[in-house]
Coordinates of N, CA and C in Angstrom, one line a residue:
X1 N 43.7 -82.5 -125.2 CA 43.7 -82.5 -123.8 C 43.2 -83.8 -123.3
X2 N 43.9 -84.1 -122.0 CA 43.6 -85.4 -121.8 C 42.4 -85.6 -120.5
X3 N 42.1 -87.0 -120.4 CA 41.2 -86.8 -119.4 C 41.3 -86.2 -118.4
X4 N 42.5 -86.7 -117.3 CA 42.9 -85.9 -116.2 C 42.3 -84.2 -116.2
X5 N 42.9 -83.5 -117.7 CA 42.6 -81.8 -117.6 C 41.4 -82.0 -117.1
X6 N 40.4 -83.1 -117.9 CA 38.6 -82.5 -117.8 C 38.5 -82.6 -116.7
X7 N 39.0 -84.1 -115.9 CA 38.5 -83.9 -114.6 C 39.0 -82.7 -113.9
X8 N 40.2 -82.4 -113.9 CA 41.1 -81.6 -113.1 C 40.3 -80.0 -112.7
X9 N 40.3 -79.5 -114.5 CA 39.3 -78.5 -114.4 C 37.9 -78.5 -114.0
X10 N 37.1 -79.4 -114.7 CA 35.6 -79.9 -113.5 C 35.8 -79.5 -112.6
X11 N 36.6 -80.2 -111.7 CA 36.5 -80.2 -110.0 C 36.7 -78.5 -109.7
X12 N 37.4 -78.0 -110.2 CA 37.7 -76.7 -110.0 C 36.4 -75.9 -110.1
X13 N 36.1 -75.7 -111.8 CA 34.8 -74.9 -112.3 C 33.6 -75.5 -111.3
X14 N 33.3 -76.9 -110.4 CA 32.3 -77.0 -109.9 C 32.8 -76.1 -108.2
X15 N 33.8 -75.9 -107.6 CA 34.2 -75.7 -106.4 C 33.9 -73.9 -106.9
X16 N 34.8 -74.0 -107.9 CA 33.8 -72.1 -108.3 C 32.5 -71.8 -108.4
X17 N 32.0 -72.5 -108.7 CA 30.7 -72.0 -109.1 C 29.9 -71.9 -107.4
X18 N 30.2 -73.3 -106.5 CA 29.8 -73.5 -105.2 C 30.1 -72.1 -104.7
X19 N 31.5 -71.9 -104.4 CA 32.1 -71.1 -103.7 C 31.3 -69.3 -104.0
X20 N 31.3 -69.1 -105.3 CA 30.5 -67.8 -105.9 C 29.2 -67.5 -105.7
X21 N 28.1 -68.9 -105.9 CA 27.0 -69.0 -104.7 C 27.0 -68.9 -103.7
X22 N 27.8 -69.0 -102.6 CA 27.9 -69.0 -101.2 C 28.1 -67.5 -101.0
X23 N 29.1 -66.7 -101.8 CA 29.5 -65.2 -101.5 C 28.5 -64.3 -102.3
X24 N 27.9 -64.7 -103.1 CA 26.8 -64.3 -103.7 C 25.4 -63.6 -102.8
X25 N 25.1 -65.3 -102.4 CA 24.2 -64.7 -101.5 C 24.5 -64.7 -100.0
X26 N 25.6 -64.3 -99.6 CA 26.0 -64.2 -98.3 C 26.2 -62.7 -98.4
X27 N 25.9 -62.1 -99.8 CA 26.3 -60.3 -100.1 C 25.2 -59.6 -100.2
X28 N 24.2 -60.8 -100.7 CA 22.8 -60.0 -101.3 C 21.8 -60.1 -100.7
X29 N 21.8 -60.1 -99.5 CA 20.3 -60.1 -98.8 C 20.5 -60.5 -97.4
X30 N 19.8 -60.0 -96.3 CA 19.9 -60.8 -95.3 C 18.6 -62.1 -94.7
X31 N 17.5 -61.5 -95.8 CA 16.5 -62.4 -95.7 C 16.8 -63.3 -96.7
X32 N 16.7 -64.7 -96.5 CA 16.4 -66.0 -97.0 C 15.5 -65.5 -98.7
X33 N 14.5 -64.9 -98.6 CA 13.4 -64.7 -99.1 C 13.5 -63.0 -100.4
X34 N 14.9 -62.6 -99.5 CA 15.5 -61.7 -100.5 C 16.4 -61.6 -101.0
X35 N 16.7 -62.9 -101.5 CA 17.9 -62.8 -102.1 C 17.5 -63.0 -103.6
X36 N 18.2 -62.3 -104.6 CA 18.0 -62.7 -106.3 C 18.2 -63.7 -106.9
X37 N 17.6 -64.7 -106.9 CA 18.2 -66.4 -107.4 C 18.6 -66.4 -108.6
X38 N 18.1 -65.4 -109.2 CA 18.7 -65.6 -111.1 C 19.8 -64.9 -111.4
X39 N 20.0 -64.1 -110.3 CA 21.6 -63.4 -110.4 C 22.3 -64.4 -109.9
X40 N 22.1 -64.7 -108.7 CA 23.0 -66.0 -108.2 C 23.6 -66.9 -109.0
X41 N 22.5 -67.5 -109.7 CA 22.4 -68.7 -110.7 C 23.6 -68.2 -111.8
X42 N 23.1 -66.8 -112.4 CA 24.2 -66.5 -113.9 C 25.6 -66.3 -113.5
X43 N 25.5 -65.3 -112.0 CA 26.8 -65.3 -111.7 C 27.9 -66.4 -111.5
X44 N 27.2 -67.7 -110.3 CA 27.7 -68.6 -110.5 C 28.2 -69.3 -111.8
X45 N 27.4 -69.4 -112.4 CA 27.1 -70.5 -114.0 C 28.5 -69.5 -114.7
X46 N 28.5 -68.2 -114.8 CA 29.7 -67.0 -115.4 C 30.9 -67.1 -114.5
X47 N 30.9 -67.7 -113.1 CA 32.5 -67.9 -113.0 C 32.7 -69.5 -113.4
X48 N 31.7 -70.1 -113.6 CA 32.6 -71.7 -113.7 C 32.9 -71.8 -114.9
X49 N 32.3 -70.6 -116.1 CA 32.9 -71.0 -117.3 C 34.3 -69.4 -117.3
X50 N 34.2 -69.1 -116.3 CA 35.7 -68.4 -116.3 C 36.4 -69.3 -116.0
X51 N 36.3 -69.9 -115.0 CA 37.4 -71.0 -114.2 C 37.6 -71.9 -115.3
X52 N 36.5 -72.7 -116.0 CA 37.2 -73.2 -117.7 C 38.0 -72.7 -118.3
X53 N 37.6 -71.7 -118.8 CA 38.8 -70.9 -119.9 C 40.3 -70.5 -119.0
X54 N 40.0 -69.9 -117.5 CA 41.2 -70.0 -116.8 C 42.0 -71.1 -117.0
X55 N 41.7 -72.6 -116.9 CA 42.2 -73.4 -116.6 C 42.9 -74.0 -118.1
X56 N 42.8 -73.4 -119.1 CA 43.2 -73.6 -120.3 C 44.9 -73.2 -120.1
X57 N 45.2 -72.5 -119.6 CA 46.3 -72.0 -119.1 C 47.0 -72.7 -118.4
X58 N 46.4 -73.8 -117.8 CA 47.2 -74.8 -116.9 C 47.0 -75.0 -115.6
X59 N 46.7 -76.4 -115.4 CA 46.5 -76.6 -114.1 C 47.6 -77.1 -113.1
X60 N 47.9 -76.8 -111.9 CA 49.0 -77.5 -111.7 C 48.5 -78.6 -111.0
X61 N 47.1 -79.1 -110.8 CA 47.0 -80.8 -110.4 C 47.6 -81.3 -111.8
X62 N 47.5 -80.9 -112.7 CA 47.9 -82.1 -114.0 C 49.4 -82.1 -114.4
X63 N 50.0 -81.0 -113.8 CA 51.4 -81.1 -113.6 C 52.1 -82.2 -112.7
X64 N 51.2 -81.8 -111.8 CA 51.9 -83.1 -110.9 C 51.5 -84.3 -110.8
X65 N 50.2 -84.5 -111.6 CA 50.0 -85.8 -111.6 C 51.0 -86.4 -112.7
X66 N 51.6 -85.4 -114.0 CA 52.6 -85.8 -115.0 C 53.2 -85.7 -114.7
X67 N 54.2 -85.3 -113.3 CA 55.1 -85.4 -112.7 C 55.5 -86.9 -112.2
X68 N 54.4 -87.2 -111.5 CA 54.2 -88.6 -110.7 C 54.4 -89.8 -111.3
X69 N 53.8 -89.8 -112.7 CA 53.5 -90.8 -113.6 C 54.6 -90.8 -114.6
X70 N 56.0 -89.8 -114.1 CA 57.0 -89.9 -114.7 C 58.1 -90.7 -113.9
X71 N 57.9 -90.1 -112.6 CA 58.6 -90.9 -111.7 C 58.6 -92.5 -111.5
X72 N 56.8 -92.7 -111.2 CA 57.1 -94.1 -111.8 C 57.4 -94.9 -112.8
X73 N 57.1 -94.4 -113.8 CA 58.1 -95.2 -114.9 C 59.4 -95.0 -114.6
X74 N 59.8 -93.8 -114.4 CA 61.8 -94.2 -113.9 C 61.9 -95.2 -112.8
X75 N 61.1 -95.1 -112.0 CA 61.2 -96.1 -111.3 C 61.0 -97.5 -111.5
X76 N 60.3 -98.1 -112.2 CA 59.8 -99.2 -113.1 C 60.9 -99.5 -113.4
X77 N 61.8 -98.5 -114.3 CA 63.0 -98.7 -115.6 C 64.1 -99.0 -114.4
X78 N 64.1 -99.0 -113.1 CA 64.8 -99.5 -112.6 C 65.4 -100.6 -111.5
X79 N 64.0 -101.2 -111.8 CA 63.8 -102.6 -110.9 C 64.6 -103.3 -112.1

């Protein structure tokens, strides 16, 4: 796997994990002071290593960035 995947995936697994925090505790408490932080924490931490193993499967940022970087070289090959 090349760099791109790592980053590609990263950005993703970290926007999941953000995103699962925010619905997490926007579900579990209406007090500040009642919400579960170590559920929050696992839950989160448990979807960004789903969104890894999801992303094993294919990302389509990395498609199109191997899309782009095909183009320019055809393009290149024809100056």
């Amino acid at each position: 796997m090349k760099k791109i995947w790592f980053k590609a995936a990263g950005v993703r697994a970290i926007k999941t994990v953000a995103q699962t925090a925010v619905a997490l505790i926007g579900t579990s408490a209406v007090l500040l002071n009642e919400v579960d932080w170590p559920l929050i924490v696992s839950g989160a931490i448990l979807a960004g290593i789903l969104s890894l193993l999801t992303s094993v499967a294919g990302l389509p940022e990395v498609k199109e960035e191997k899309e782009i970087e095909e183009l320019e070289i055809k393009a290149e090959g024809t100056d």
